Amino acid sequence: MSYPMYLVDAFVDQPFSGNPAGVCIVDKEPPAGWMQNVALEMNQAETAFVHKRADGSWDLRWFTPQVEVSLCGHATLAAAHALWLHAGETVATLEFHTLSGRLAATRIGDEIQLDFPSDFPQFIAEVPTVLLQLLGDQPQWFGQGRDDLIAVVDSADAVRNFVPNAEQIASFTSRGLILTAPGDAGSGLDMVSRFFAPKVGINEDPVTGSAHCLLACYWGHRLGKTHLRAQQASPRGGLLTLDWQGERVLLRGKARTMLSGEFQG
């Protein structure tokens, strides 16, 4: 078997930025074990697998090198980009059937807008001792979303300078940890964040769309805003525009194809 395969950088603001994702376009849904093996072979944070339904919509699944995940923003953006640029899609809005329900991707100029479910974090009073040791201080706020924990700290520099320990983070997370703070004064950023998910094989994710479904809710409520600008301050870095619309979050960013070819296997 051979299938078209692309490596796409999502949420880019310059070359070699954003989050790389594999995108594999198949003619029918392969076995889950095969997709997991392909994701391991690709060795990206996520690889997306898409195949077209008779009604013109697409089935979409995401795999890390270790597990299937229920929601992935950057690989969805990458998949939409690949379908428009390489697979001949012409519709303005692509519809995807996923483990997180029906999702949409829409072309807006040179950007792609994703329509995702909101993720409202719930406050947790007791902060894990290991996290306190890693941070060296009590976070401003600590909570739990659907899959991930969120810890809010005082400054963007505290986020950028944080030194993670994958083993320790894996010890108290079910999937991942979001570390976030207000954007730097005068930067035009509402928030800065980093995301760590060693439990699913991602020590640090470059840019995480699903985490921003939670961040949009937290910062939107805290700042009293529905339109937000976000930076994920990983070594690669990435920028996102967020519109919080109650039960939905619209995430917008750019994508760029870095490699294209065929997967043989």
PDB file of C-alpha atoms in Angstrom:
ATOM      1  CA  MET A   1       0.000   0.000   0.000  1.00  0.00           C
ATOM      2  CA  SER A   2       1.098   3.563  -0.647  1.00  0.00           C
ATOM      3  CA  TYR A   3      -0.692   6.716   0.453  1.00  0.00           C
ATOM      4  CA  PRO A   4       0.025  10.436   0.035  1.00  0.00           C
ATOM      5  CA  MET A   5       1.880  11.728   3.084  1.00  0.00           C
ATOM      6  CA  TYR A   6       2.747  15.303   4.013  1.00  0.00           C
ATOM      7  CA  LEU A   7       4.706  16.971   6.778  1.00  0.00           C
ATOM      8  CA  VAL A   8       3.019  20.285   7.540  1.00  0.00           C
ATOM      9  CA  ASP A   9       4.029  22.999  10.000  1.00  0.00           C
ATOM     10  CA  ALA A  10       0.881  24.394  11.655  1.00  0.00           C
ATOM     11  CA  PHE A  11       0.398  27.711  13.463  1.00  0.00           C
ATOM     12  CA  VAL A  12       3.536  29.097  11.835  1.00  0.00           C
ATOM     13  CA  ASP A  13       4.671  32.711  12.060  1.00  0.00           C
ATOM     14  CA  GLN A  14       7.924  32.182  10.132  1.00  0.00           C
ATOM     15  CA  PRO A  15       9.751  29.283   8.435  1.00  0.00           C
ATOM     16  CA  PHE A  16      10.669  26.411  10.785  1.00  0.00           C
ATOM     17  CA  SER A  17       8.217  27.532  13.432  1.00  0.00           C
ATOM     18  CA  GLY A  18       4.871  26.155  14.580  1.00  0.00           C
ATOM     19  CA  ASN A  19       4.082  22.503  15.177  1.00  0.00           C
ATOM     20  CA  PRO A  20       4.874  19.809  12.589  1.00  0.00           C
ATOM     21  CA  ALA A  21       2.214  17.180  11.893  1.00  0.00           C
ATOM     22  CA  GLY A  22       2.073  14.228   9.561  1.00  0.00           C
ATOM     23  CA  VAL A  23      -0.978  14.083   7.283  1.00  0.00           C
ATOM     24  CA  CYS A  24      -1.850  10.781   5.600  1.00  0.00           C
ATOM     25  CA  ILE A  25      -4.713  10.762   3.065  1.00  0.00           C
ATOM     26  CA  VAL A  26      -6.238   7.294   2.701  1.00  0.00           C
ATOM     27  CA  ASP A  27      -9.060   5.899   0.528  1.00  0.00           C
ATOM     28  CA  LYS A  28     -10.746   4.084   3.433  1.00  0.00           C
ATOM     29  CA  GLU A  29     -10.173   3.853   7.176  1.00  0.00           C
ATOM     30  CA  PRO A  30      -7.171   1.590   7.906  1.00  0.00           C
ATOM     31  CA  PRO A  31      -6.885  -0.583  11.031  1.00  0.00           C
ATOM     32  CA  ALA A  32      -6.060   1.410  14.164  1.00  0.00           C
ATOM     33  CA  GLY A  33      -2.908  -0.647  14.701  1.00  0.00           C
ATOM     34  CA  TRP A  34      -1.616   0.331  11.266  1.00  0.00           C
ATOM     35  CA  MET A  35      -2.264   4.019  11.916  1.00  0.00           C
ATOM     36  CA  GLN A  36      -0.499   3.764  15.266  1.00  0.00           C
ATOM     37  CA  ASN A  37       2.532   2.178  13.591  1.00  0.00           C
ATOM     38  CA  VAL A  38       2.608   4.877  10.921  1.00  0.00           C
ATOM     39  CA  ALA A  39       2.458   7.570  13.625  1.00  0.00           C
ATOM     40  CA  LEU A  40       5.360   5.893  15.389  1.00  0.00           C
ATOM     41  CA  GLU A  41       7.283   5.795  12.102  1.00  0.00           C
ATOM     42  CA  MET A  42       6.567   9.481  11.439  1.00  0.00           C
ATOM     43  CA  ASN A  43       7.589  10.334  15.035  1.00  0.00           C
ATOM     44  CA  GLN A  44       5.739  13.653  15.123  1.00  0.00           C
ATOM     45  CA  ALA A  45       3.655  14.910  18.031  1.00  0.00           C
ATOM     46  CA  GLU A  46       0.605  13.846  15.986  1.00  0.00           C
ATOM     47  CA  THR A  47      -0.104  12.287  12.631  1.00  0.00           C
ATOM     48  CA  ALA A  48      -3.554  12.855  11.122  1.00  0.00           C
ATOM     49  CA  PHE A  49      -5.351  10.269   8.986  1.00  0.00           C
ATOM     50  CA  VAL A  50      -8.173  11.449   6.726  1.00  0.00           C
ATOM     51  CA  HIS A  51     -10.493   9.737   4.291  1.00  0.00           C
ATOM     52  CA  LYS A  52     -13.466  11.112   2.404  1.00  0.00           C
ATOM     53  CA  ARG A  53     -17.085  10.136   2.995  1.00  0.00           C
ATOM     54  CA  ALA A  54     -19.676   9.852   0.244  1.00  0.00           C
ATOM     55  CA  ASP A  55     -21.267  13.147   1.341  1.00  0.00           C
ATOM     56  CA  GLY A  56     -18.007  15.050   0.832  1.00  0.00           C
ATOM     57  CA  SER A  57     -17.082  15.365   4.525  1.00  0.00           C
ATOM     58  CA  TRP A  58     -14.008  13.685   5.987  1.00  0.00           C
ATOM     59  CA  ASP A  59     -13.255  11.205   8.758  1.00  0.00           C
ATOM     60  CA  LEU A  60     -10.270  12.353  10.818  1.00  0.00           C
ATOM     61  CA  ARG A  61      -8.245  10.569  13.485  1.00  0.00           C
ATOM     62  CA  TRP A  62      -5.082  11.647  15.296  1.00  0.00           C
ATOM     63  CA  PHE A  63      -2.259   9.516  16.729  1.00  0.00           C
ATOM     64  CA  THR A  64       0.830  10.406  18.744  1.00  0.00           C
ATOM     65  CA  PRO A  65       3.731   7.940  18.507  1.00  0.00           C
ATOM     66  CA  GLN A  66       2.154   6.146  21.512  1.00  0.00           C
ATOM     67  CA  VAL A  67      -1.642   6.636  21.574  1.00  0.00           C
ATOM     68  CA  GLU A  68      -4.713   7.867  19.724  1.00  0.00           C
ATOM     69  CA  VAL A  69      -5.951  11.243  21.011  1.00  0.00           C
ATOM     70  CA  SER A  70      -9.481  12.638  21.092  1.00  0.00           C
ATOM     71  CA  LEU A  71      -8.662  16.164  19.895  1.00  0.00           C
ATOM     72  CA  CYS A  72      -5.701  17.770  18.142  1.00  0.00           C
ATOM     73  CA  GLY A  73      -5.742  21.297  16.783  1.00  0.00           C
ATOM     74  CA  HIS A  74      -2.477  21.586  14.907  1.00  0.00           C
ATOM     75  CA  ALA A  75      -2.910  18.277  13.064  1.00  0.00           C
ATOM     76  CA  THR A  76      -6.454  19.319  12.071  1.00  0.00           C
ATOM     77  CA  LEU A  77      -5.123  22.586  10.688  1.00  0.00           C
ATOM     78  CA  ALA A  78      -2.380  20.645   8.904  1.00  0.00           C
ATOM     79  CA  ALA A  79      -4.908  18.180   7.443  1.00  0.00           C
ATOM     80  CA  ALA A  80      -7.133  20.979   6.128  1.00  0.00           C
ATOM     81  CA  HIS A  81      -4.109  22.697   4.577  1.00  0.00           C
ATOM     82  CA  ALA A  82      -3.031  19.449   2.870  1.00  0.00           C
ATOM     83  CA  LEU A  83      -6.526  18.755   1.509  1.00  0.00           C
ATOM     84  CA  TRP A  84      -6.809  22.229  -0.016  1.00  0.00           C
ATOM     85  CA  LEU A  85      -3.262  22.467  -1.313  1.00  0.00           C
ATOM     86  CA  HIS A  86      -2.536  18.885  -2.376  1.00  0.00           C
ATOM     87  CA  ALA A  87      -5.777  16.894  -2.665  1.00  0.00           C
ATOM     88  CA  GLY A  88      -7.838  19.168  -4.888  1.00  0.00           C
ATOM     89  CA  GLU A  89     -10.439  20.251  -2.314  1.00  0.00           C
ATOM     90  CA  THR A  90     -12.181  23.475  -3.312  1.00  0.00           C
ATOM     91  CA  VAL A  91     -14.933  23.979  -0.701  1.00  0.00           C
ATOM     92  CA  ALA A  92     -14.439  26.973   1.587  1.00  0.00           C
ATOM     93  CA  THR A  93     -15.251  24.930   4.725  1.00  0.00           C
ATOM     94  CA  LEU A  94     -14.153  21.352   5.367  1.00  0.00           C
ATOM     95  CA  GLU A  95     -16.153  19.204   7.788  1.00  0.00           C
ATOM     96  CA  PHE A  96     -14.474  16.481   9.850  1.00  0.00           C
ATOM     97  CA  HIS A  97     -15.996  13.617  11.862  1.00  0.00           C
ATOM     98  CA  THR A  98     -13.805  12.945  14.900  1.00  0.00           C
ATOM     99  CA  LEU A  99     -13.766  11.509  18.424  1.00  0.00           C
ATOM    100  CA  SER A 100     -14.618  15.047  19.582  1.00  0.00           C
ATOM    101  CA  GLY A 101     -17.639  15.315  17.297  1.00  0.00           C
ATOM    102  CA  ARG A 102     -18.057  17.312  14.133  1.00  0.00           C
ATOM    103  CA  LEU A 103     -15.300  19.878  13.574  1.00  0.00           C
ATOM    104  CA  ALA A 104     -14.866  22.437  10.815  1.00  0.00           C
ATOM    105  CA  ALA A 105     -11.972  24.219   9.109  1.00  0.00           C
ATOM    106  CA  THR A 106     -12.558  27.368   7.038  1.00  0.00           C
ATOM    107  CA  ARG A 107     -10.242  29.328   4.773  1.00  0.00           C
ATOM    108  CA  ILE A 108      -9.921  32.984   5.793  1.00  0.00           C
ATOM    109  CA  GLY A 109      -7.372  34.717   3.548  1.00  0.00           C
ATOM    110  CA  ASP A 110      -4.019  33.029   4.075  1.00  0.00           C
ATOM    111  CA  GLU A 111      -5.142  31.569   7.417  1.00  0.00           C
ATOM    112  CA  ILE A 112      -7.251  28.580   8.446  1.00  0.00           C
ATOM    113  CA  GLN A 113      -9.896  28.859  11.140  1.00  0.00           C
ATOM    114  CA  LEU A 114     -10.815  25.817  13.232  1.00  0.00           C
ATOM    115  CA  ASP A 115     -14.167  25.479  14.997  1.00  0.00           C
ATOM    116  CA  PHE A 116     -13.546  23.478  18.200  1.00  0.00           C
ATOM    117  CA  PRO A 117     -15.437  22.735  21.431  1.00  0.00           C
ATOM    118  CA  SER A 118     -14.686  24.942  24.455  1.00  0.00           C
ATOM    119  CA  ASP A 119     -12.914  23.394  27.430  1.00  0.00           C
ATOM    120  CA  PHE A 120     -13.854  25.093  30.715  1.00  0.00           C
ATOM    121  CA  PRO A 121     -11.255  24.349  33.441  1.00  0.00           C
ATOM    122  CA  GLN A 122     -12.408  23.662  36.987  1.00  0.00           C
ATOM    123  CA  PHE A 123     -10.488  25.081  39.952  1.00  0.00           C
ATOM    124  CA  ILE A 124      -8.463  22.632  42.076  1.00  0.00           C
ATOM    125  CA  ALA A 125      -7.428  23.828  45.525  1.00  0.00           C
ATOM    126  CA  GLU A 126      -4.713  21.257  46.168  1.00  0.00           C
ATOM    127  CA  VAL A 127      -1.667  21.636  43.938  1.00  0.00           C
ATOM    128  CA  PRO A 128       0.472  18.489  43.546  1.00  0.00           C
ATOM    129  CA  THR A 129       3.640  18.682  45.627  1.00  0.00           C
ATOM    130  CA  VAL A 130       5.737  17.726  42.604  1.00  0.00           C
ATOM    131  CA  LEU A 131       4.381  20.703  40.633  1.00  0.00           C
ATOM    132  CA  LEU A 132       5.116  23.062  43.529  1.00  0.00           C
ATOM    133  CA  GLN A 133       8.684  21.782  43.543  1.00  0.00           C
ATOM    134  CA  LEU A 134       9.000  22.265  39.767  1.00  0.00           C
ATOM    135  CA  LEU A 135       7.569  25.794  39.873  1.00  0.00           C
ATOM    136  CA  GLY A 136       9.340  26.795  43.056  1.00  0.00           C
ATOM    137  CA  ASP A 137       6.217  28.652  44.149  1.00  0.00           C
ATOM    138  CA  GLN A 138       2.432  28.407  44.428  1.00  0.00           C
ATOM    139  CA  PRO A 139       0.704  29.066  41.081  1.00  0.00           C
ATOM    140  CA  GLN A 140      -1.787  31.942  40.875  1.00  0.00           C
ATOM    141  CA  TRP A 141      -4.483  29.469  39.805  1.00  0.00           C
ATOM    142  CA  PHE A 142      -4.617  25.723  39.220  1.00  0.00           C
ATOM    143  CA  GLY A 143      -7.316  23.701  37.503  1.00  0.00           C
ATOM    144  CA  GLN A 144      -8.381  20.743  35.379  1.00  0.00           C
ATOM    145  CA  GLY A 145      -9.840  20.687  31.878  1.00  0.00           C
ATOM    146  CA  ARG A 146     -11.167  17.670  29.988  1.00  0.00           C
ATOM    147  CA  ASP A 147      -7.728  16.141  29.538  1.00  0.00           C
ATOM    148  CA  ASP A 148      -5.166  18.605  30.831  1.00  0.00           C
ATOM    149  CA  LEU A 149      -4.135  20.478  33.948  1.00  0.00           C
ATOM    150  CA  ILE A 150      -3.526  24.242  33.851  1.00  0.00           C
ATOM    151  CA  ALA A 151      -1.167  26.179  36.118  1.00  0.00           C
ATOM    152  CA  VAL A 152      -1.183  29.981  35.926  1.00  0.00           C
ATOM    153  CA  VAL A 153       2.007  31.798  36.936  1.00  0.00           C
ATOM    154  CA  ASP A 154       2.922  35.470  37.365  1.00  0.00           C
ATOM    155  CA  SER A 155       4.850  36.353  34.218  1.00  0.00           C
ATOM    156  CA  ALA A 156       5.590  35.343  30.642  1.00  0.00           C
ATOM    157  CA  ASP A 157       9.265  35.082  31.602  1.00  0.00           C
ATOM    158  CA  ALA A 158       8.368  32.484  34.249  1.00  0.00           C
ATOM    159  CA  VAL A 159       6.727  30.432  31.508  1.00  0.00           C
ATOM    160  CA  ARG A 160       9.658  30.811  29.103  1.00  0.00           C
ATOM    161  CA  ASN A 161      12.274  30.033  31.776  1.00  0.00           C
ATOM    162  CA  PHE A 162      10.467  27.027  33.268  1.00  0.00           C
ATOM    163  CA  VAL A 163      12.631  23.891  33.221  1.00  0.00           C
ATOM    164  CA  PRO A 164      10.397  20.818  32.831  1.00  0.00           C
ATOM    165  CA  ASN A 165      11.059  17.338  34.150  1.00  0.00           C
ATOM    166  CA  ALA A 166       9.213  14.830  31.970  1.00  0.00           C
ATOM    167  CA  GLU A 167       9.183  12.028  34.539  1.00  0.00           C
ATOM    168  CA  GLN A 168       7.845  14.277  37.276  1.00  0.00           C
ATOM    169  CA  ILE A 169       5.173  15.840  35.045  1.00  0.00           C
ATOM    170  CA  ALA A 170       4.034  12.374  33.956  1.00  0.00           C
ATOM    171  CA  SER A 171       3.610  11.404  37.619  1.00  0.00           C
ATOM    172  CA  PHE A 172       0.656  13.768  38.247  1.00  0.00           C
ATOM    173  CA  THR A 173      -0.955  14.282  34.802  1.00  0.00           C
ATOM    174  CA  SER A 174      -3.469  12.146  32.936  1.00  0.00           C
ATOM    175  CA  ARG A 175      -2.470  13.711  29.611  1.00  0.00           C
ATOM    176  CA  GLY A 176      -0.755  17.090  29.825  1.00  0.00           C
ATOM    177  CA  LEU A 177       0.170  20.211  31.769  1.00  0.00           C
ATOM    178  CA  ILE A 178      -0.440  23.727  30.454  1.00  0.00           C
ATOM    179  CA  LEU A 179       1.750  26.428  31.987  1.00  0.00           C
ATOM    180  CA  THR A 180       0.496  29.935  31.227  1.00  0.00           C
ATOM    181  CA  ALA A 181       0.816  33.605  32.161  1.00  0.00           C
ATOM    182  CA  PRO A 182      -0.354  37.001  30.901  1.00  0.00           C
ATOM    183  CA  GLY A 183       1.344  38.295  27.756  1.00  0.00           C
ATOM    184  CA  ASP A 184       4.216  40.770  28.066  1.00  0.00           C
ATOM    185  CA  ALA A 185       3.184  44.412  28.442  1.00  0.00           C
ATOM    186  CA  GLY A 186       3.031  46.112  25.052  1.00  0.00           C
ATOM    187  CA  SER A 187       3.372  42.856  23.117  1.00  0.00           C
ATOM    188  CA  GLY A 188      -0.228  42.656  21.940  1.00  0.00           C
ATOM    189  CA  LEU A 189      -0.410  39.170  23.452  1.00  0.00           C
ATOM    190  CA  ASP A 190      -3.139  38.245  25.899  1.00  0.00           C
ATOM    191  CA  MET A 191      -1.420  35.052  27.022  1.00  0.00           C
ATOM    192  CA  VAL A 192       1.773  33.022  26.785  1.00  0.00           C
ATOM    193  CA  SER A 193       1.856  29.276  27.373  1.00  0.00           C
ATOM    194  CA  ARG A 194       3.794  26.027  27.094  1.00  0.00           C
ATOM    195  CA  PHE A 195       2.419  22.487  26.999  1.00  0.00           C
ATOM    196  CA  PHE A 196       3.965  19.261  28.320  1.00  0.00           C
ATOM    197  CA  ALA A 197       2.480  15.802  27.752  1.00  0.00           C
ATOM    198  CA  PRO A 198       5.119  13.145  28.508  1.00  0.00           C
ATOM    199  CA  LYS A 199       2.328  10.705  29.479  1.00  0.00           C
ATOM    200  CA  VAL A 200       1.472  10.371  25.757  1.00  0.00           C
ATOM    201  CA  GLY A 201       5.031  10.617  24.427  1.00  0.00           C
ATOM    202  CA  ILE A 202       5.281  14.405  23.961  1.00  0.00           C
ATOM    203  CA  ASN A 203       7.761  15.928  26.377  1.00  0.00           C
ATOM    204  CA  GLU A 204       6.947  19.422  25.075  1.00  0.00           C
ATOM    205  CA  ASP A 205       4.535  20.200  22.259  1.00  0.00           C
ATOM    206  CA  PRO A 206       5.543  23.135  20.026  1.00  0.00           C
ATOM    207  CA  VAL A 207       2.005  24.533  19.489  1.00  0.00           C
ATOM    208  CA  THR A 208      -1.131  22.894  20.899  1.00  0.00           C
ATOM    209  CA  GLY A 209      -4.526  23.773  19.448  1.00  0.00           C
ATOM    210  CA  SER A 210      -6.553  21.699  21.905  1.00  0.00           C
ATOM    211  CA  ALA A 211      -4.844  23.371  24.885  1.00  0.00           C
ATOM    212  CA  HIS A 212      -6.002  26.729  23.564  1.00  0.00           C
ATOM    213  CA  CYS A 213      -9.624  25.585  23.782  1.00  0.00           C
ATOM    214  CA  LEU A 214      -9.009  25.626  27.541  1.00  0.00           C
ATOM    215  CA  LEU A 215      -6.808  28.739  27.505  1.00  0.00           C
ATOM    216  CA  ALA A 216      -9.417  30.738  25.562  1.00  0.00           C
ATOM    217  CA  CYS A 217     -12.003  29.957  28.243  1.00  0.00           C
ATOM    218  CA  TYR A 218      -9.701  30.752  31.177  1.00  0.00           C
ATOM    219  CA  TRP A 219      -8.200  33.968  29.795  1.00  0.00           C
ATOM    220  CA  GLY A 220     -11.412  35.075  28.106  1.00  0.00           C
ATOM    221  CA  HIS A 221     -13.227  34.884  31.444  1.00  0.00           C
ATOM    222  CA  ARG A 222     -10.372  36.443  33.411  1.00  0.00           C
ATOM    223  CA  LEU A 223      -9.777  39.310  30.961  1.00  0.00           C
ATOM    224  CA  GLY A 224     -13.403  39.822  29.961  1.00  0.00           C
ATOM    225  CA  LYS A 225     -12.496  39.330  26.298  1.00  0.00           C
ATOM    226  CA  THR A 226     -13.748  37.108  23.492  1.00  0.00           C
ATOM    227  CA  HIS A 227     -11.010  37.906  20.937  1.00  0.00           C
ATOM    228  CA  LEU A 228      -7.541  36.888  22.120  1.00  0.00           C
ATOM    229  CA  ARG A 229      -4.005  36.679  20.784  1.00  0.00           C
ATOM    230  CA  ALA A 230      -1.843  33.823  22.065  1.00  0.00           C
ATOM    231  CA  GLN A 231       1.776  32.738  21.840  1.00  0.00           C
ATOM    232  CA  GLN A 232       3.004  29.255  22.669  1.00  0.00           C
ATOM    233  CA  ALA A 233       6.532  29.910  23.887  1.00  0.00           C
ATOM    234  CA  SER A 234       8.110  26.571  22.991  1.00  0.00           C
ATOM    235  CA  PRO A 235      11.569  26.565  21.384  1.00  0.00           C
ATOM    236  CA  ARG A 236       9.883  26.538  17.923  1.00  0.00           C
ATOM    237  CA  GLY A 237       7.107  28.914  18.941  1.00  0.00           C
ATOM    238  CA  GLY A 238       3.791  29.700  17.350  1.00  0.00           C
ATOM    239  CA  LEU A 239       1.030  32.316  17.238  1.00  0.00           C
ATOM    240  CA  LEU A 240      -2.731  31.791  17.409  1.00  0.00           C
ATOM    241  CA  THR A 241      -5.759  34.051  17.159  1.00  0.00           C
ATOM    242  CA  LEU A 242      -8.668  32.887  19.330  1.00  0.00           C
ATOM    243  CA  ASP A 243     -12.343  33.814  19.345  1.00  0.00           C
ATOM    244  CA  TRP A 244     -14.208  32.460  22.349  1.00  0.00           C
ATOM    245  CA  GLN A 245     -17.890  31.986  21.528  1.00  0.00           C
ATOM    246  CA  GLY A 246     -19.341  30.342  24.606  1.00  0.00           C
ATOM    247  CA  GLU A 247     -19.433  26.623  23.871  1.00  0.00           C
ATOM    248  CA  ARG A 248     -17.093  26.932  20.874  1.00  0.00           C
ATOM    249  CA  VAL A 249     -13.606  28.319  20.306  1.00  0.00           C
ATOM    250  CA  LEU A 250     -12.415  29.488  16.888  1.00  0.00           C
ATOM    251  CA  LEU A 251      -8.655  29.064  16.476  1.00  0.00           C
ATOM    252  CA  ARG A 252      -6.891  30.683  13.534  1.00  0.00           C
ATOM    253  CA  GLY A 253      -3.390  30.231  12.148  1.00  0.00           C
ATOM    254  CA  LYS A 254      -1.248  29.590   9.117  1.00  0.00           C
ATOM    255  CA  ALA A 255       0.254  26.361   7.784  1.00  0.00           C
ATOM    256  CA  ARG A 256       3.127  25.453   5.489  1.00  0.00           C
ATOM    257  CA  THR A 257       3.995  22.170   3.743  1.00  0.00           C
ATOM    258  CA  MET A 258       7.581  21.126   4.468  1.00  0.00           C
ATOM    259  CA  LEU A 259       7.689  17.658   2.860  1.00  0.00           C
ATOM    260  CA  SER A 260       5.443  15.713   0.519  1.00  0.00           C
ATOM    261  CA  GLY A 261       5.638  12.142  -0.753  1.00  0.00           C
ATOM    262  CA  GLU A 262       4.111   8.685  -0.374  1.00  0.00           C
ATOM    263  CA  PHE A 263       4.066   6.433   2.624  1.00  0.00           C
ATOM    264  CA  GLN A 264       4.901   2.828   1.692  1.00  0.00           C
ATOM    265  CA  GLY A 265       3.659   0.263   4.152  1.00  0.00           C
TER     266      GLY A 265
END
